[in-house]
Amino acid sequence: MTSALAPSKRPAIVTRPYGGVKAEARRQERRQRLLAAGLEVFGHYGYHHTTVRNICDAAGLTERYFYESFKSLRLLFDAVHEQLRDELARLTLPTSEQPHPSPLQQVEASLRAWLSFLQTDPRRARIMLIDASVIEDLDAVRPNHAAQAFQAHMLILLKLLHPNLSRHGIELELTAASLNGALLSLAHTWAQGGFVYGLDVMVHHCMLVFHGLAALHNELDAAADAGAPAA
């Protein structure tokens, strides 16, 4: 196994046009090729079994051009991961043409889009569920922006679904962390097992935690309205 962080090298600086194409356009094209190679190589072999040379071979570029766009293998991985998150965000954004579902229906639709996104391209699951979690666990210095964004989204969702939870002594941030852990664990198990369960089965099991929380919320509200402690 090689070290995941390659030593920094001086990037190539080219400013003159070549073949009628400006230097910046060529740099962007090379960067896109490296991102595509990152998705392919990381997605098949994993971050810790990938080298800069592997990426360059897949992209058809030399290491000189790798360091033109990325100072390390880790930074390429971060860029690939961010690109996948952006793709997923576009898929889960509601559009004006869609009907306005209930909050739980909105949750179910988002979960279905997320799980389908992972299932249709297992490379995404390898990068987003497996390698990303391992890398962040080993790196206490770099903030886990993906986890922070997921946590923030879940907090917003909880406030929309159950605005009165906090009055019953239930901490929203801890509840969001619990839901995040459950969903990520389910998806991780599914991906590691080769997606043997159908998409509908996975969505159903992911929704169990939300239906359970809704039942608890209703019970607590009813008990509070009756002036009696909930079971």
Tab-separated table of N, CA, C and O in Angstrom, residues 82-183:
chain	number	residue	atom	x	y	z
A	82	GLU	N	-16.935	16.059	-3.558
A	82	GLU	CA	-17.766	17.259	-3.652
A	82	GLU	C	-18.612	17.251	-4.925
A	82	GLU	O	-19.782	17.647	-4.914
A	83	GLN	N	-18.035	16.792	-6.017
A	83	GLN	CA	-18.771	16.718	-7.276
A	83	GLN	C	-19.966	15.764	-7.145
A	83	GLN	O	-21.065	16.069	-7.624
A	84	LEU	N	-19.762	14.633	-6.478
A	84	LEU	CA	-20.855	13.687	-6.263
A	84	LEU	C	-21.935	14.296	-5.372
A	84	LEU	O	-23.133	14.113	-5.634
A	85	ARG	N	-21.535	15.013	-4.342
A	85	ARG	CA	-22.522	15.651	-3.461
A	85	ARG	C	-23.346	16.679	-4.228
A	85	ARG	O	-24.552	16.796	-4.031
A	86	ASP	N	-22.707	17.429	-5.121
A	86	ASP	CA	-23.430	18.425	-5.913
A	86	ASP	C	-24.424	17.749	-6.852
A	86	ASP	O	-25.549	18.225	-7.029
A	87	GLU	N	-24.007	16.639	-7.466
A	87	GLU	CA	-24.919	15.893	-8.345
A	87	GLU	C	-26.129	15.403	-7.568
A	87	GLU	O	-27.273	15.490	-8.035
A	88	LEU	N	-25.885	14.871	-6.370
A	88	LEU	CA	-26.980	14.363	-5.550
A	88	LEU	C	-27.906	15.486	-5.115
A	88	LEU	O	-29.133	15.321	-5.107
A	89	ALA	N	-27.348	16.635	-4.757
A	89	ALA	CA	-28.170	17.773	-4.338
A	89	ALA	C	-29.107	18.211	-5.455
A	89	ALA	O	-30.272	18.544	-5.211
A	90	ARG	N	-28.602	18.199	-6.685
A	90	ARG	CA	-29.465	18.592	-7.814
A	90	ARG	C	-30.608	17.589	-8.004
A	90	ARG	O	-31.714	17.976	-8.405
A	91	LEU	N	-30.345	16.332	-7.734
A	91	LEU	CA	-31.385	15.309	-7.892
A	91	LEU	C	-32.474	15.422	-6.835
A	91	LEU	O	-33.632	15.092	-7.098
A	92	THR	N	-32.099	15.850	-5.646
A	92	THR	CA	-33.054	15.874	-4.542
A	92	THR	C	-33.732	17.219	-4.356
A	92	THR	O	-34.628	17.344	-3.519
A	93	LEU	N	-33.328	18.235	-5.117
A	93	LEU	CA	-33.985	19.530	-5.015
A	93	LEU	C	-35.391	19.453	-5.596
A	93	LEU	O	-35.581	19.006	-6.729
A	94	PRO	N	-36.413	19.889	-4.843
A	94	PRO	CA	-37.765	19.904	-5.410
A	94	PRO	C	-37.894	20.944	-6.506
A	94	PRO	O	-37.229	21.972	-6.484
A	95	THR	N	-38.730	20.675	-7.488
A	95	THR	CA	-38.961	21.613	-8.586
A	95	THR	C	-40.380	22.168	-8.498
A	95	THR	O	-41.245	21.606	-7.820
A	96	SER	N	-40.596	23.267	-9.200
A	96	SER	CA	-41.923	23.902	-9.161
A	96	SER	C	-42.980	23.037	-9.811
A	96	SER	O	-44.169	23.185	-9.546
A	97	GLU	N	-42.565	22.116	-10.707
A	97	GLU	CA	-43.532	21.256	-11.385
A	97	GLU	C	-44.029	20.133	-10.477
A	97	GLU	O	-45.080	19.543	-10.726
A	98	GLN	N	-43.291	19.825	-9.404
A	98	GLN	CA	-43.693	18.741	-8.530
A	98	GLN	C	-44.823	19.182	-7.609
A	98	GLN	O	-44.890	20.342	-7.197
A	99	PRO	N	-45.739	18.260	-7.272
A	99	PRO	CA	-46.755	18.605	-6.272
A	99	PRO	C	-46.108	18.814	-4.914
A	99	PRO	O	-44.992	18.374	-4.672
A	100	HIS	N	-46.808	19.487	-4.027
A	100	HIS	CA	-46.264	19.772	-2.707
A	100	HIS	C	-46.618	18.606	-1.772
A	100	HIS	O	-47.747	18.510	-1.294
A	101	PRO	N	-45.665	17.725	-1.497
A	101	PRO	CA	-45.963	16.571	-0.656
A	101	PRO	C	-45.923	16.942	0.819
A	101	PRO	O	-45.489	18.021	1.203
A	102	SER	N	-46.394	16.022	1.639
A	102	SER	CA	-46.254	16.201	3.079
A	102	SER	C	-44.779	16.078	3.439
A	102	SER	O	-43.982	15.540	2.658
A	103	PRO	N	-44.391	16.563	4.615
A	103	PRO	CA	-42.975	16.463	4.994
A	103	PRO	C	-42.436	15.030	4.951
A	103	PRO	O	-41.324	14.796	4.480
A	104	LEU	N	-43.224	14.053	5.428
A	104	LEU	CA	-42.757	12.668	5.402
A	104	LEU	C	-42.633	12.141	3.978
A	104	LEU	O	-41.721	11.369	3.666
A	105	GLN	N	-43.538	12.561	3.102
A	105	GLN	CA	-43.427	12.165	1.691
A	105	GLN	C	-42.188	12.778	1.053
A	105	GLN	O	-41.526	12.147	0.228
A	106	GLN	N	-41.869	13.986	1.466
A	106	GLN	CA	-40.661	14.645	0.967
A	106	GLN	C	-39.415	13.899	1.435
A	106	GLN	O	-38.459	13.707	0.674
A	107	VAL	N	-39.422	13.461	2.693
A	107	VAL	CA	-38.305	12.668	3.221
A	107	VAL	C	-38.150	11.383	2.423
A	107	VAL	O	-37.041	11.002	2.026
A	108	GLU	N	-39.256	10.704	2.183
A	108	GLU	CA	-39.206	9.437	1.454
A	108	GLU	C	-38.675	9.631	0.036
A	108	GLU	O	-37.865	8.838	-0.454
A	109	ALA	N	-39.112	10.688	-0.626
A	109	ALA	CA	-38.629	10.959	-1.984
A	109	ALA	C	-37.128	11.247	-1.997
A	109	ALA	O	-36.400	10.782	-2.884
A	110	SER	N	-36.659	11.989	-0.999
A	110	SER	CA	-35.231	12.300	-0.924
A	110	SER	C	-34.411	11.043	-0.649
A	110	SER	O	-33.339	10.837	-1.237
A	111	LEU	N	-34.914	10.194	0.239
A	111	LEU	CA	-34.215	8.942	0.534
A	111	LEU	C	-34.153	8.048	-0.696
A	111	LEU	O	-33.124	7.418	-0.979
A	112	ARG	N	-35.239	7.993	-1.423
A	112	ARG	CA	-35.268	7.160	-2.635
A	112	ARG	C	-34.255	7.678	-3.658
A	112	ARG	O	-33.536	6.890	-4.296
A	113	ALA	N	-34.185	8.990	-3.819
A	113	ALA	CA	-33.232	9.567	-4.771
A	113	ALA	C	-31.801	9.278	-4.328
A	113	ALA	O	-30.937	8.949	-5.153
A	114	TRP	N	-31.529	9.398	-3.037
A	114	TRP	CA	-30.186	9.151	-2.499
A	114	TRP	C	-29.768	7.699	-2.704
A	114	TRP	O	-28.692	7.417	-3.228
A	115	LEU	N	-30.629	6.782	-2.319
A	115	LEU	CA	-30.301	5.358	-2.439
A	115	LEU	C	-30.175	4.930	-3.897
A	115	LEU	O	-29.303	4.130	-4.250
A	116	SER	N	-31.039	5.463	-4.748
A	116	SER	CA	-30.958	5.138	-6.167
A	116	SER	C	-29.660	5.672	-6.771
A	116	SER	O	-29.031	5.015	-7.617
A	117	PHE	N	-29.251	6.855	-6.336
A	117	PHE	CA	-28.002	7.458	-6.797
A	117	PHE	C	-26.811	6.551	-6.479
A	117	PHE	O	-25.897	6.393	-7.286
A	118	LEU	N	-26.822	5.934	-5.311
A	118	LEU	CA	-25.753	5.021	-4.920
A	118	LEU	C	-25.837	3.695	-5.663
A	118	LEU	O	-24.828	3.143	-6.106
A	119	GLN	N	-27.043	3.183	-5.818
A	119	GLN	CA	-27.222	1.863	-6.423
A	119	GLN	C	-26.897	1.853	-7.910
A	119	GLN	O	-26.311	0.890	-8.418
A	120	THR	N	-27.258	2.912	-8.619
A	120	THR	CA	-27.071	2.925	-10.065
A	120	THR	C	-25.608	3.028	-10.468
A	120	THR	O	-25.252	2.703	-11.597
A	121	ASP	N	-24.756	3.485	-9.550
A	121	ASP	CA	-23.319	3.553	-9.826
A	121	ASP	C	-22.567	3.207	-8.544
A	121	ASP	O	-22.339	4.077	-7.700
A	122	PRO	N	-22.200	1.931	-8.354
A	122	PRO	CA	-21.534	1.521	-7.114
A	122	PRO	C	-20.242	2.276	-6.825
A	122	PRO	O	-19.791	2.285	-5.675
A	123	ARG	N	-19.644	2.909	-7.832
A	123	ARG	CA	-18.459	3.720	-7.564
A	123	ARG	C	-18.797	4.851	-6.596
A	123	ARG	O	-17.992	5.209	-5.737
A	124	ARG	N	-19.968	5.409	-6.745
A	124	ARG	CA	-20.395	6.485	-5.855
A	124	ARG	C	-20.493	5.987	-4.412
A	124	ARG	O	-20.072	6.679	-3.476
A	125	ALA	N	-21.049	4.788	-4.249
A	125	ALA	CA	-21.193	4.230	-2.904
A	125	ALA	C	-19.832	3.986	-2.276
A	125	ALA	O	-19.631	4.241	-1.080
A	126	ARG	N	-18.888	3.480	-3.060
A	126	ARG	CA	-17.548	3.220	-2.528
A	126	ARG	C	-16.911	4.514	-2.023
A	126	ARG	O	-16.300	4.553	-0.947
A	127	ILE	N	-17.061	5.580	-2.786
A	127	ILE	CA	-16.432	6.848	-2.427
A	127	ILE	C	-17.172	7.538	-1.278
A	127	ILE	O	-16.569	7.986	-0.304
A	128	MET	N	-18.512	7.611	-1.363
A	128	MET	CA	-19.279	8.412	-0.430
A	128	MET	C	-19.552	7.712	0.901
A	128	MET	O	-19.623	8.373	1.948
A	129	LEU	N	-19.706	6.394	0.873
A	129	LEU	CA	-20.079	5.683	2.084
A	129	LEU	C	-18.909	5.004	2.781
A	129	LEU	O	-18.877	4.922	4.005
A	130	ILE	N	-17.977	4.490	1.995
A	130	ILE	CA	-16.917	3.657	2.567
A	130	ILE	C	-15.637	4.460	2.755
A	130	ILE	O	-15.186	4.689	3.877
A	131	ASP	N	-15.057	4.919	1.666
A	131	ASP	CA	-13.766	5.598	1.772
A	131	ASP	C	-13.862	6.930	2.511
A	131	ASP	O	-12.983	7.266	3.315
A	132	ALA	N	-14.902	7.701	2.244
A	132	ALA	CA	-15.010	9.017	2.879
A	132	ALA	C	-15.062	8.897	4.390
A	132	ALA	O	-14.414	9.667	5.104
A	133	SER	N	-15.802	7.927	4.911
A	133	SER	CA	-15.906	7.782	6.361
A	133	SER	C	-14.582	7.355	6.972
A	133	SER	O	-14.188	7.831	8.036
A	134	VAL	N	-13.849	6.468	6.299
A	134	VAL	CA	-12.565	6.001	6.823
A	134	VAL	C	-11.541	7.133	6.816
A	134	VAL	O	-10.809	7.350	7.788
A	135	ILE	N	-11.502	7.880	5.730
A	135	ILE	CA	-10.537	8.972	5.620
A	135	ILE	C	-10.789	10.027	6.688
A	135	ILE	O	-9.864	10.496	7.355
A	136	GLU	N	-12.050	10.394	6.888
A	136	GLU	CA	-12.353	11.424	7.867
A	136	GLU	C	-12.067	10.936	9.284
A	136	GLU	O	-11.631	11.700	10.135
A	137	ASP	N	-12.302	9.657	9.555
A	137	ASP	CA	-12.017	9.126	10.886
A	137	ASP	C	-10.522	9.193	11.202
A	137	ASP	O	-10.126	9.368	12.354
A	138	LEU	N	-9.674	9.038	10.182
A	138	LEU	CA	-8.237	9.054	10.391
A	138	LEU	C	-7.648	10.457	10.391
A	138	LEU	O	-6.501	10.646	10.762
A	139	ASP	N	-8.436	11.425	9.974
A	139	ASP	CA	-7.939	12.791	9.812
A	139	ASP	C	-8.699	13.718	10.759
A	139	ASP	O	-9.788	14.181	10.441
A	140	ALA	N	-8.129	13.975	11.916
A	140	ALA	CA	-8.813	14.814	12.903
A	140	ALA	C	-8.606	16.297	12.642
A	140	ALA	O	-9.218	17.129	13.294
A	141	VAL	N	-7.736	16.631	11.694
A	141	VAL	CA	-7.414	18.024	11.443
A	141	VAL	C	-8.394	18.652	10.455
A	141	VAL	O	-8.905	19.758	10.665
A	142	ARG	N	-8.689	17.918	9.380
A	142	ARG	CA	-9.565	18.458	8.341
A	142	ARG	C	-11.028	18.286	8.756
A	142	ARG	O	-11.439	17.206	9.161
A	143	PRO	N	-11.843	19.331	8.659
A	143	PRO	CA	-13.258	19.192	9.022
A	143	PRO	C	-14.000	18.325	8.007
A	143	PRO	O	-13.705	18.345	6.814
A	144	ASN	N	-14.950	17.556	8.498
A	144	ASN	CA	-15.760	16.703	7.633
A	144	ASN	C	-16.945	17.532	7.139
A	144	ASN	O	-18.023	17.533	7.742
A	145	HIS	N	-16.743	18.252	6.038
A	145	HIS	CA	-17.780	19.147	5.532
A	145	HIS	C	-19.030	18.384	5.094
A	145	HIS	O	-20.144	18.884	5.252
A	146	ALA	N	-18.850	17.199	4.544
A	146	ALA	CA	-19.999	16.416	4.098
A	146	ALA	C	-20.879	16.037	5.276
A	146	ALA	O	-22.118	16.155	5.220
A	147	ALA	N	-20.252	15.565	6.363
A	147	ALA	CA	-21.016	15.186	7.550
A	147	ALA	C	-21.703	16.401	8.173
A	147	ALA	O	-22.847	16.322	8.636
A	148	GLN	N	-21.006	17.542	8.167
A	148	GLN	CA	-21.593	18.756	8.720
A	148	GLN	C	-22.809	19.198	7.913
A	148	GLN	O	-23.827	19.618	8.481
A	149	ALA	N	-22.715	19.099	6.591
A	149	ALA	CA	-23.840	19.485	5.731
A	149	ALA	C	-25.021	18.545	5.936
A	149	ALA	O	-26.183	18.968	5.980
A	150	PHE	N	-24.730	17.243	6.048
A	150	PHE	CA	-25.784	16.255	6.262
A	150	PHE	C	-26.474	16.508	7.599
A	150	PHE	O	-27.700	16.424	7.705
A	151	GLN	N	-25.692	16.823	8.629
A	151	GLN	CA	-26.240	17.108	9.951
A	151	GLN	C	-27.115	18.352	9.918
A	151	GLN	O	-28.203	18.373	10.504
A	152	ALA	N	-26.651	19.387	9.235
A	152	ALA	CA	-27.426	20.626	9.151
A	152	ALA	C	-28.748	20.398	8.416
A	152	ALA	O	-29.795	20.916	8.819
A	153	HIS	N	-28.691	19.614	7.338
A	153	HIS	CA	-29.913	19.308	6.592
A	153	HIS	C	-30.892	18.536	7.456
A	153	HIS	O	-32.101	18.793	7.438
A	154	MET	N	-30.391	17.578	8.238
A	154	MET	CA	-31.263	16.788	9.089
A	154	MET	C	-31.893	17.645	10.179
A	154	MET	O	-33.061	17.460	10.542
A	155	LEU	N	-31.143	18.607	10.711
A	155	LEU	CA	-31.698	19.519	11.720
A	155	LEU	C	-32.863	20.331	11.159
A	155	LEU	O	-33.903	20.492	11.811
A	156	ILE	N	-32.675	20.847	9.953
A	156	ILE	CA	-33.752	21.606	9.308
A	156	ILE	C	-34.982	20.729	9.121
A	156	ILE	O	-36.131	21.141	9.363
A	157	LEU	N	-34.736	19.493	8.701
A	157	LEU	CA	-35.835	18.550	8.465
A	157	LEU	C	-36.574	18.246	9.758
A	157	LEU	O	-37.819	18.208	9.785
A	158	LEU	N	-35.844	18.037	10.847
A	158	LEU	CA	-36.482	17.739	12.131
A	158	LEU	C	-37.340	18.907	12.617
A	158	LEU	O	-38.428	18.706	13.160
A	159	LYS	N	-36.840	20.119	12.438
A	159	LYS	CA	-37.615	21.285	12.856
A	159	LYS	C	-38.891	21.422	12.029
A	159	LYS	O	-39.912	21.913	12.531
A	160	LEU	N	-38.828	20.992	10.782
A	160	LEU	CA	-40.012	21.024	9.933
A	160	LEU	C	-40.995	19.933	10.324
A	160	LEU	O	-42.213	20.173	10.416
A	161	LEU	N	-40.474	18.735	10.576
A	161	LEU	CA	-41.339	17.597	10.904
A	161	LEU	C	-41.917	17.693	12.309
A	161	LEU	O	-43.107	17.453	12.521
A	162	HIS	N	-41.068	18.020	13.275
A	162	HIS	CA	-41.471	17.958	14.683
A	162	HIS	C	-40.968	19.189	15.432
A	162	HIS	O	-39.990	19.119	16.177
A	163	PRO	N	-41.601	20.318	15.232
A	163	PRO	CA	-41.106	21.565	15.842
A	163	PRO	C	-41.185	21.576	17.363
A	163	PRO	O	-40.540	22.402	18.000
A	164	ASN	N	-41.993	20.672	17.961
A	164	ASN	CA	-42.187	20.702	19.403
A	164	ASN	C	-41.336	19.691	20.164
A	164	ASN	O	-41.509	19.541	21.374
A	165	LEU	N	-40.443	19.018	19.499
A	165	LEU	CA	-39.659	17.990	20.182
A	165	LEU	C	-38.854	18.558	21.348
A	165	LEU	O	-38.763	17.938	22.415
A	166	SER	N	-38.268	19.723	21.156
A	166	SER	CA	-37.387	20.273	22.181
A	166	SER	C	-38.136	20.577	23.474
A	166	SER	O	-37.557	20.530	24.562
A	167	ARG	N	-39.426	20.863	23.405
A	167	ARG	CA	-40.174	21.183	24.627
A	167	ARG	C	-40.376	19.942	25.495
A	167	ARG	O	-40.758	20.041	26.652
A	168	HIS	N	-40.146	18.775	24.917
A	168	HIS	CA	-40.267	17.531	25.665
A	168	HIS	C	-38.910	17.036	26.176
A	168	HIS	O	-38.786	15.889	26.613
A	169	GLY	N	-37.893	17.881	26.099
A	169	GLY	CA	-36.588	17.503	26.600
A	169	GLY	C	-35.760	16.672	25.637
A	169	GLY	O	-34.774	16.050	26.038
A	170	ILE	N	-36.160	16.641	24.370
A	170	ILE	CA	-35.420	15.888	23.355
A	170	ILE	C	-34.546	16.869	22.578
A	170	ILE	O	-35.049	17.810	21.959
A	171	GLU	N	-33.245	16.660	22.623
A	171	GLU	CA	-32.304	17.540	21.950
A	171	GLU	C	-32.295	17.270	20.443
A	171	GLU	O	-32.061	16.132	20.013
A	172	LEU	N	-32.551	18.304	19.670
A	172	LEU	CA	-32.642	18.127	18.222
A	172	LEU	C	-31.309	17.701	17.612
A	172	LEU	O	-31.274	16.872	16.701
A	173	GLU	N	-30.211	18.280	18.082
A	173	GLU	CA	-28.911	17.945	17.500
A	173	GLU	C	-28.556	16.486	17.745
A	173	GLU	O	-28.021	15.805	16.858
A	174	LEU	N	-28.846	15.984	18.941
A	174	LEU	CA	-28.582	14.574	19.229
A	174	LEU	C	-29.498	13.670	18.416
A	174	LEU	O	-29.085	12.600	17.948
A	175	THR	N	-30.738	14.095	18.250
A	175	THR	CA	-31.676	13.297	17.454
A	175	THR	C	-31.241	13.264	15.998
A	175	THR	O	-31.299	12.215	15.347
A	176	ALA	N	-30.787	14.402	15.478
A	176	ALA	CA	-30.301	14.444	14.096
A	176	ALA	C	-29.102	13.527	13.927
A	176	ALA	O	-28.985	12.810	12.927
A	177	ALA	N	-28.195	13.532	14.905
A	177	ALA	CA	-27.024	12.656	14.831
A	177	ALA	C	-27.441	11.186	14.841
A	177	ALA	O	-26.864	10.355	14.130
A	178	SER	N	-28.461	10.862	15.645
A	178	SER	CA	-28.943	9.484	15.696
A	178	SER	C	-29.534	9.050	14.359
A	178	SER	O	-29.269	7.943	13.872
A	179	LEU	N	-30.323	9.924	13.753
A	179	LEU	CA	-30.927	9.601	12.459
A	179	LEU	C	-29.852	9.468	11.382
A	179	LEU	O	-29.897	8.556	10.551
A	180	ASN	N	-28.884	10.385	11.383
A	180	ASN	CA	-27.786	10.303	10.415
A	180	ASN	C	-27.060	8.974	10.535
A	180	ASN	O	-26.766	8.305	9.538
A	181	GLY	N	-26.746	8.593	11.764
A	181	GLY	CA	-26.032	7.343	11.980
A	181	GLY	C	-26.812	6.137	11.484
A	181	GLY	O	-26.241	5.234	10.866
A	182	ALA	N	-28.106	6.139	11.746
A	182	ALA	CA	-28.935	5.015	11.313
A	182	ALA	C	-28.991	4.916	9.791
A	182	ALA	O	-28.829	3.832	9.214
A	183	LEU	N	-29.205	6.040	9.123
A	183	LEU	CA	-29.322	6.034	7.665
A	183	LEU	C	-28.009	5.651	6.995
A	183	LEU	O	-27.987	4.843	6.051
